[in-house]
Coordinates of C-alpha atoms in Angstrom, one line a residue:
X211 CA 0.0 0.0 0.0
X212 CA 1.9 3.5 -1.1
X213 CA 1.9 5.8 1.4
X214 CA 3.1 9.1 2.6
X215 CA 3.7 10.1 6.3
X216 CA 5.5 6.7 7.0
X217 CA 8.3 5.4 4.7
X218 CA 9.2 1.8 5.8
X219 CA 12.2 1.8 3.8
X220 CA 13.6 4.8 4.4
X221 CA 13.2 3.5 8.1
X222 CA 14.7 0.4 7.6
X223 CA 17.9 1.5 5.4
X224 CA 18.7 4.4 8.7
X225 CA 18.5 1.7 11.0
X226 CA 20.8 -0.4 8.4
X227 CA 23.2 2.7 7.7
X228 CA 23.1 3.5 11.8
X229 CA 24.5 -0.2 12.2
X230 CA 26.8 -0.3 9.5
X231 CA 28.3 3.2 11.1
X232 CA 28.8 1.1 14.7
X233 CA 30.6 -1.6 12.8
X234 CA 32.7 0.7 10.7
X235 CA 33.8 2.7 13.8
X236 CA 34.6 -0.1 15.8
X237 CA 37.1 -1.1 12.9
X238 CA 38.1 2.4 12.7
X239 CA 38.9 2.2 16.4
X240 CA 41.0 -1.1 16.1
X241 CA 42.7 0.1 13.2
X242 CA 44.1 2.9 15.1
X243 CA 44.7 1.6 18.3
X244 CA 45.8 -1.7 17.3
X245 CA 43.7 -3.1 20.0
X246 CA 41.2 -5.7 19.4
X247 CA 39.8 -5.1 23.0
X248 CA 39.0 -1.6 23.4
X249 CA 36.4 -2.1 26.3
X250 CA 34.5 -4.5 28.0
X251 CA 31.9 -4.2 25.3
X252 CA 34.3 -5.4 22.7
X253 CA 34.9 -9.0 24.5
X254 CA 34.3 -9.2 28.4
X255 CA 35.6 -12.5 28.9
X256 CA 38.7 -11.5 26.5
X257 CA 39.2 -8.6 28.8
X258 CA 39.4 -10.2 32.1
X259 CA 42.1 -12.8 30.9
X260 CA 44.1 -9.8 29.5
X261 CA 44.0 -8.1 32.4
X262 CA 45.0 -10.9 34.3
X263 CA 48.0 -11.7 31.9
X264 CA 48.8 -8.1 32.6
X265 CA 49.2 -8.3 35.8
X266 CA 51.5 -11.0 35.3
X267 CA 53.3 -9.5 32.8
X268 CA 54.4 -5.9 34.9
X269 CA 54.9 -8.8 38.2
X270 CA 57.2 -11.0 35.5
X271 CA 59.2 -7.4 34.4
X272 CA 59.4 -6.9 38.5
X273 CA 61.0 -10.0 39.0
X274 CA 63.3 -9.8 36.3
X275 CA 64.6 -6.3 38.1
X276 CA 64.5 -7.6 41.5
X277 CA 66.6 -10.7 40.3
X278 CA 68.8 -8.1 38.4
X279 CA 68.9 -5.9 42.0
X280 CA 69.8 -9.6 43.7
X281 CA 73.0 -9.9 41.2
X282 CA 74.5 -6.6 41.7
X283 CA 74.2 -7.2 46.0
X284 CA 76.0 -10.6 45.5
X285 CA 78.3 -9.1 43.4
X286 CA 79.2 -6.4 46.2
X287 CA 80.0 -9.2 48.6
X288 CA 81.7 -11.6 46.3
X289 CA 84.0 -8.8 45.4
X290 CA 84.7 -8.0 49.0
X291 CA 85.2 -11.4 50.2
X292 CA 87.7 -11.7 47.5
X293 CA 90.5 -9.2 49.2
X294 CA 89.3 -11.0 52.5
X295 CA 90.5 -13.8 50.9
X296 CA 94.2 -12.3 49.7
X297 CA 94.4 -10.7 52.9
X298 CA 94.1 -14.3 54.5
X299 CA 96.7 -15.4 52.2
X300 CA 99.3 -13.2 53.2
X301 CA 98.0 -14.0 56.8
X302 CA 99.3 -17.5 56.1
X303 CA 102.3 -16.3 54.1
X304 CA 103.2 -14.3 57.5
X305 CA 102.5 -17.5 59.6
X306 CA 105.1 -19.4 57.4
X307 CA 107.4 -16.9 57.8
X308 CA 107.2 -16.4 61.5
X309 CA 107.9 -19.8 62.2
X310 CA 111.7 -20.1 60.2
X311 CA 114.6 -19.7 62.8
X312 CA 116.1 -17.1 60.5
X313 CA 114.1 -14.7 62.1
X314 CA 115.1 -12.1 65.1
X315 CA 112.8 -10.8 67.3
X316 CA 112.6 -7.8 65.4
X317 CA 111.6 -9.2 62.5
X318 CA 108.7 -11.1 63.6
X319 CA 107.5 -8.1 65.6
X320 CA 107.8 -6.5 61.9
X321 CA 105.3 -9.5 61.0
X322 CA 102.8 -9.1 63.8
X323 CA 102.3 -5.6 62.5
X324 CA 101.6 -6.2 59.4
X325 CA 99.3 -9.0 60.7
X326 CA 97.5 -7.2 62.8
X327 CA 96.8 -4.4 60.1
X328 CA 95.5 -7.4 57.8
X329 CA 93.3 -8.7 60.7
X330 CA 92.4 -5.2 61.3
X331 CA 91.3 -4.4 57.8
X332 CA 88.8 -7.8 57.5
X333 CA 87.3 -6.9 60.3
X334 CA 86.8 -3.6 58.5
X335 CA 85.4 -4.7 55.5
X336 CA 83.0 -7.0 57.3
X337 CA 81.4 -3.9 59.3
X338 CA 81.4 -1.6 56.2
X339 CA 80.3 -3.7 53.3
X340 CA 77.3 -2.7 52.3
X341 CA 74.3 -2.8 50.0
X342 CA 71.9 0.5 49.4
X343 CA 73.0 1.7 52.9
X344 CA 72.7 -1.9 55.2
X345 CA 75.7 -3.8 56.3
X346 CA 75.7 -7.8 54.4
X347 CA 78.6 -8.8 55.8
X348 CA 78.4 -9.0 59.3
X349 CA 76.5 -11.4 59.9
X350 CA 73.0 -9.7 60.5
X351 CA 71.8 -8.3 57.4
X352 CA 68.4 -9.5 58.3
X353 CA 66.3 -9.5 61.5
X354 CA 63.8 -11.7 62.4
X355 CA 60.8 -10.7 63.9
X356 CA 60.4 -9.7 67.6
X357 CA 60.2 -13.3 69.7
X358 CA 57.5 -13.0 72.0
X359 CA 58.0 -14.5 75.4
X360 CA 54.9 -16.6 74.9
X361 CA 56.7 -18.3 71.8
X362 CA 59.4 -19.6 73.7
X363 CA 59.1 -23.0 75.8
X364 CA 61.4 -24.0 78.3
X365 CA 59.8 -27.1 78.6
X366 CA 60.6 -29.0 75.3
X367 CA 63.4 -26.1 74.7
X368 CA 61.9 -24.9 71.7
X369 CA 60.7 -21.9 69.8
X370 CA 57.1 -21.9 68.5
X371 CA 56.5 -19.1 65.7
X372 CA 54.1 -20.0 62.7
X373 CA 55.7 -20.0 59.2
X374 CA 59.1 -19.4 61.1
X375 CA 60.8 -19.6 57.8
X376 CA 64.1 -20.8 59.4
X377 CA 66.0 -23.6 58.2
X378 CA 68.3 -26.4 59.2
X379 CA 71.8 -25.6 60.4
X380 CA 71.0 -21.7 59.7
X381 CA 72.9 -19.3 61.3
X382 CA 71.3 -17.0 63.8
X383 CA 72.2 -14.1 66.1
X384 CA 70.3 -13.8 69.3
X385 CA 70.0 -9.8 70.4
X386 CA 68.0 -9.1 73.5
X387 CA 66.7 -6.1 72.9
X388 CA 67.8 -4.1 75.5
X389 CA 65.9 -6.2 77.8
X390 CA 66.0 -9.2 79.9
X391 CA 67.8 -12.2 78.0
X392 CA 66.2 -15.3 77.0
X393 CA 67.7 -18.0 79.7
X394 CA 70.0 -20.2 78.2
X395 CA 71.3 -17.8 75.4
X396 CA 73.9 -14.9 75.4
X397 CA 73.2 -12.2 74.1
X398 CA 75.2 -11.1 70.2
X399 CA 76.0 -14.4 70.7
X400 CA 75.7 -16.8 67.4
X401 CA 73.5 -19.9 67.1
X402 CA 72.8 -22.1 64.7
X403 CA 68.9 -23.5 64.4
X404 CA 67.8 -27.2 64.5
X405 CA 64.5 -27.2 62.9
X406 CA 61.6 -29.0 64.2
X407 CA 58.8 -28.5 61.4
X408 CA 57.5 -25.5 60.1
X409 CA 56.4 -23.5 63.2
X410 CA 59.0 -25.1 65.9
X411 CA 62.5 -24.8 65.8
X412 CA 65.5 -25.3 68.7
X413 CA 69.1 -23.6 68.5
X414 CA 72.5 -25.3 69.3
X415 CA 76.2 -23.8 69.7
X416 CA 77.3 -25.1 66.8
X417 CA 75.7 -26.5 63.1
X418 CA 73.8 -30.1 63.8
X419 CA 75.3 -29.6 67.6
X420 CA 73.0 -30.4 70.6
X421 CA 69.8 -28.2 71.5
X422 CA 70.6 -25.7 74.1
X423 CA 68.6 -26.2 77.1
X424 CA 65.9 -22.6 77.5
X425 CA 66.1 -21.9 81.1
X426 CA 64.2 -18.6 80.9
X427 CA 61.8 -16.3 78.0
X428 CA 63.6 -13.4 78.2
X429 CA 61.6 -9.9 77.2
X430 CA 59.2 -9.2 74.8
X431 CA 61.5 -7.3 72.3
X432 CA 64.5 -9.8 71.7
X433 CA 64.7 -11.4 67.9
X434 CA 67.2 -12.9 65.4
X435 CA 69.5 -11.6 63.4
X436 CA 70.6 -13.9 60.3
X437 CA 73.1 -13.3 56.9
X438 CA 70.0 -15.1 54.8
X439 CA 68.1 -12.3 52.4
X440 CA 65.4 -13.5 50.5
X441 CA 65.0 -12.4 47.2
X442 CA 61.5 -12.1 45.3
X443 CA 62.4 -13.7 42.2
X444 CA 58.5 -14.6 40.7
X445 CA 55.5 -12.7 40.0
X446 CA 53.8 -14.5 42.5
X447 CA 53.6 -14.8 46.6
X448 CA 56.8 -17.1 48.0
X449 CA 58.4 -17.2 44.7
X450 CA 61.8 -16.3 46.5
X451 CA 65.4 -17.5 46.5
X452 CA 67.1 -17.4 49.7
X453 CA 71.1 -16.5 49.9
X454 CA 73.7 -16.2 53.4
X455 CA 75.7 -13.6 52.9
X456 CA 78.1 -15.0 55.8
X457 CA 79.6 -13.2 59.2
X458 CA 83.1 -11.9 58.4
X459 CA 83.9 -10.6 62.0
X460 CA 87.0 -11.5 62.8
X461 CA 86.1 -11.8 66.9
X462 CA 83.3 -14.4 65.9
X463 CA 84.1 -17.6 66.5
X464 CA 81.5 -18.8 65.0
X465 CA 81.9 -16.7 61.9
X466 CA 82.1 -17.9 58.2
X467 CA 86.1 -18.6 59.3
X468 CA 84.8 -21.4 61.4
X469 CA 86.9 -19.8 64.6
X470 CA 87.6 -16.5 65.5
X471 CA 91.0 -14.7 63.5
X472 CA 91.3 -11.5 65.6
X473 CA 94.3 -10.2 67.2
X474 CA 93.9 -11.6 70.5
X475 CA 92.9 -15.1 69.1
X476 CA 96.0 -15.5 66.8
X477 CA 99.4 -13.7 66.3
X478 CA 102.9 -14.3 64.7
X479 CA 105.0 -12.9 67.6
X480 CA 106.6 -16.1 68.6
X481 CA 107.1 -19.2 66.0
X482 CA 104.9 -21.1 68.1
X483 CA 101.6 -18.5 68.3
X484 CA 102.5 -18.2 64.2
X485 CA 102.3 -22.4 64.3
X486 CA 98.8 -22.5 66.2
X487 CA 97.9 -19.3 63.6
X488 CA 98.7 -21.5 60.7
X489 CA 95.7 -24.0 61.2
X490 CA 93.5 -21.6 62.4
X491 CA 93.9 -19.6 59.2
X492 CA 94.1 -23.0 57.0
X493 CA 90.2 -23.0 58.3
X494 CA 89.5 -20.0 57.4
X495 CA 90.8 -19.6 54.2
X496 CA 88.1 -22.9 53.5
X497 CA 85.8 -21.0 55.5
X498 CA 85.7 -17.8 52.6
X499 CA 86.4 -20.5 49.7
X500 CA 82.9 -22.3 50.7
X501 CA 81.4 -19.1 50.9
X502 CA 82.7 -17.7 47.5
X503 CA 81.4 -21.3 46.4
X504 CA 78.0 -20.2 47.7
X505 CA 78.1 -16.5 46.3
X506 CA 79.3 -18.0 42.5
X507 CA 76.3 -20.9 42.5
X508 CA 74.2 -18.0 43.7
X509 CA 74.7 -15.2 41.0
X510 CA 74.2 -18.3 38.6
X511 CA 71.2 -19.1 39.7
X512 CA 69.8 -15.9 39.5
X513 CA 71.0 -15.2 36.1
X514 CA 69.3 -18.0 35.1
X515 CA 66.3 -17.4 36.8
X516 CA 66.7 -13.8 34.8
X517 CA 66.7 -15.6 31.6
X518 CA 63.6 -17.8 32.8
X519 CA 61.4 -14.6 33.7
X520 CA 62.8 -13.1 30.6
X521 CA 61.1 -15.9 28.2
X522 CA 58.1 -16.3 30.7
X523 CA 57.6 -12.4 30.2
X524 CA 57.7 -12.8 26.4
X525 CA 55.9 -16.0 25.9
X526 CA 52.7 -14.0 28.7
X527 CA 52.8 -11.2 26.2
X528 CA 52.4 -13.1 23.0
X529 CA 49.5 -15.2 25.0
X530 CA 47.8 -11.4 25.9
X531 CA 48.8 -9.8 22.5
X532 CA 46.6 -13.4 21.1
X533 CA 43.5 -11.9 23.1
X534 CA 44.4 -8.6 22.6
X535 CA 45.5 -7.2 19.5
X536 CA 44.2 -6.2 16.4
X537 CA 44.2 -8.6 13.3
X538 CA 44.7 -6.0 10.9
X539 CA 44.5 -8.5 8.0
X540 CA 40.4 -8.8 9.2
X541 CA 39.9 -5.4 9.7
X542 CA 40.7 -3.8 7.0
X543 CA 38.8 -6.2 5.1
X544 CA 36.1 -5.0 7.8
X545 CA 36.4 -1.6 7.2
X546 CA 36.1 -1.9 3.5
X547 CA 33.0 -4.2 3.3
X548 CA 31.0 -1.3 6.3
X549 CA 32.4 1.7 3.6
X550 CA 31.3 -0.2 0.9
X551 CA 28.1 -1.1 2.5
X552 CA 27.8 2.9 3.8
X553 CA 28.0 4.0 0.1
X554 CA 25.2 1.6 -1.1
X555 CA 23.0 2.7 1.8
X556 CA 23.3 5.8 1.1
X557 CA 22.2 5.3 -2.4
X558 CA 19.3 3.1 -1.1
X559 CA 17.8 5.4 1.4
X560 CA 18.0 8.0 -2.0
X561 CA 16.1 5.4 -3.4
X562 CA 13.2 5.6 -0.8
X563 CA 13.0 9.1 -0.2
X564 CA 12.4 9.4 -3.8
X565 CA 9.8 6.3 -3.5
X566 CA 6.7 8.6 -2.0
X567 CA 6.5 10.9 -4.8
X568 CA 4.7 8.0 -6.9
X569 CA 1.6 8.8 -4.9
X570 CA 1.3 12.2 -6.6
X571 CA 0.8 10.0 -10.1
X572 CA -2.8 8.9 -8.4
X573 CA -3.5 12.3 -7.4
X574 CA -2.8 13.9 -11.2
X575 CA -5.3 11.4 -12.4

């Protein structure tokens, strides 16, 4: 039935052009963005799983830096450790010397000086090593949290702290806090822990030695200190590597020289001091070579767990650019098929707009 005040196909080729205009600018938009995902609108289930890769992707580029941050600190104390070590060679150079019976009093007095400037400057290096402003050579880089006196019981001579993180044969360093100390224990004094299970743990004078009998609970502000750092090295929770950094004090005898190498431990005055010297410094010398061991597996580790994160960071963002990107192939072939369609609507709706006017043939008749 012609008709006038309502043109169906006029109607209908808007509401056709109005939908190909969506279409179009949505390709438009992709095109220029080179996003596929623009909002939710677009693909809400696609845009949760992008975010979610996205989130792993900036924790993955984290890692990577923290692991990077982890490299250079090792590096500071490997590098360290290294004159430690020369210094301990001369040490035992001195000790040999000492001991020949070519030597006057004077010259072995000559020797103790020298030796007692090279036990002088370890000692110095292990207080002023550090690592963006914190000591990591002393021995007590890291400190536990406070031990409440509740935790501690004297009964089975153990420690109870959930998730204590502490493991077997670690070396610790009980401080009292200024306050009363923990019966049994010294305080500044090294221990070494003997691990119950996850939340109980004991302490013993020396690595798999006996546990130490708790005769008191001490105060509520005594902790641990500890050489272990733990390094976040994943995008996720607990993804950590753990690495001692050693005690290099030269009064601790239970430092990472196994006995203590200070002045008033060991000299070279008389042959005999610079014969018991020898062995002690034979110790010690394995003491920083185990410890250089542990610094080199260490900074090989984390390189590779660099490269790991690296790839797992690249393989995430191909997986999110899958979800997320524009196919450009698909939408310029979209964009050509809505302009094409735009410029035959256009000609349509021409078509019936122009459709009405056959009414006015009736009306001339």
């Amino acid at each position: 039935m012609p008709g006038v005040n309502t043109n169906v196909n006029a109607a209908i080729t808007i509401n056709a052009l109005a939908q190909n205009e969506r279409d179009m600018a949505r390709a438009m938009q992709r095109l220029s963005t080179g996003k596929r995902i623009n909002s939710a609108e677009d693909d809400a289930a696609g845009l949760a799983v992008a975010s979610r890769m996205t989130a792993q992707i900036k924790g993955l580029n984290q890692a990577v830096q923290n692991a990077q941050h982890a490299v250079s600190m090792v590096e500071v104390a490997e590098s360290a450790v290294v004159e430690v070590s020369k210094m301990l060679m001369r040490m035992r150079e001195l000790s040999v010397a000492s001991q020949n019976g070519t030597n006057t009093t004077a010259d072995r007095n000559a020797m103790k000086t020298e030796f007692q400037q090279l036990q002088t400057e370890i000692n110095r290096i292990a207080d002023n090593t550090q690592y963006n402003g914190q000591n990591i050579l002393d021995g007590t880089i890291t400190s536990k949290a406070v031990i409440p006196t509740s935790e501690v019981d004297t009964t089975n001579d153990k420690i109870t702290t959930t998730a204590h993180g502490l493991v077997d044969g670690q070396r610790v360093v009980y401080n009292a806090g200024g306050g009363t100390v923990l019966g049994g224990l010294a305080d500044g004094t090294a221990y070494y822990v003997k691990r119950t299970d996850a939340d109980n743990y004991q302490l013993a004078a020396t690595s798999g030695g006996t546990a130490i009998t708790l005769t008191g609970t001490g105060n509520a502000a005594q902790y641990f200190e500890t050489d272990v750092v733990s390094f976040q090295v994943g995008a996720n929770a607990s993804q950590t590597i753990t690495i001692a950094f050693g005690d290099f004090n030269t009064a601790d005898a239970a430092s990472s020289f196994a006995a203590a190498i200070n002045s008033s431990a060991i000299g070279v005055a008389t042959a005999t001091a610079a014969a018991s010297a020898l062995s002690v410094i034979d110790a010690a010398i394995s003491g920083v070579d185990s410890q250089r061991a542990s610094f080199g597996s260490a900074l090989n580790r984390l390189n590779m767990s660099i490269a790991n994160l690296s790839t797992a960071k690249i393989n995430a963002e191909a997986s999110r650019a899958r979800v997320m990107d524009t196919d450009y192939a698909a939408e310029t072939a979209e964009l050509a098929r809505t302009q094409i369609i735009a410029q035959a609507g256009i000609a349509m709706l021409s078509q019936a707009n122009a459709q009405p006017q056959s009414v006015l043939s009736l009306l001339q008749a």
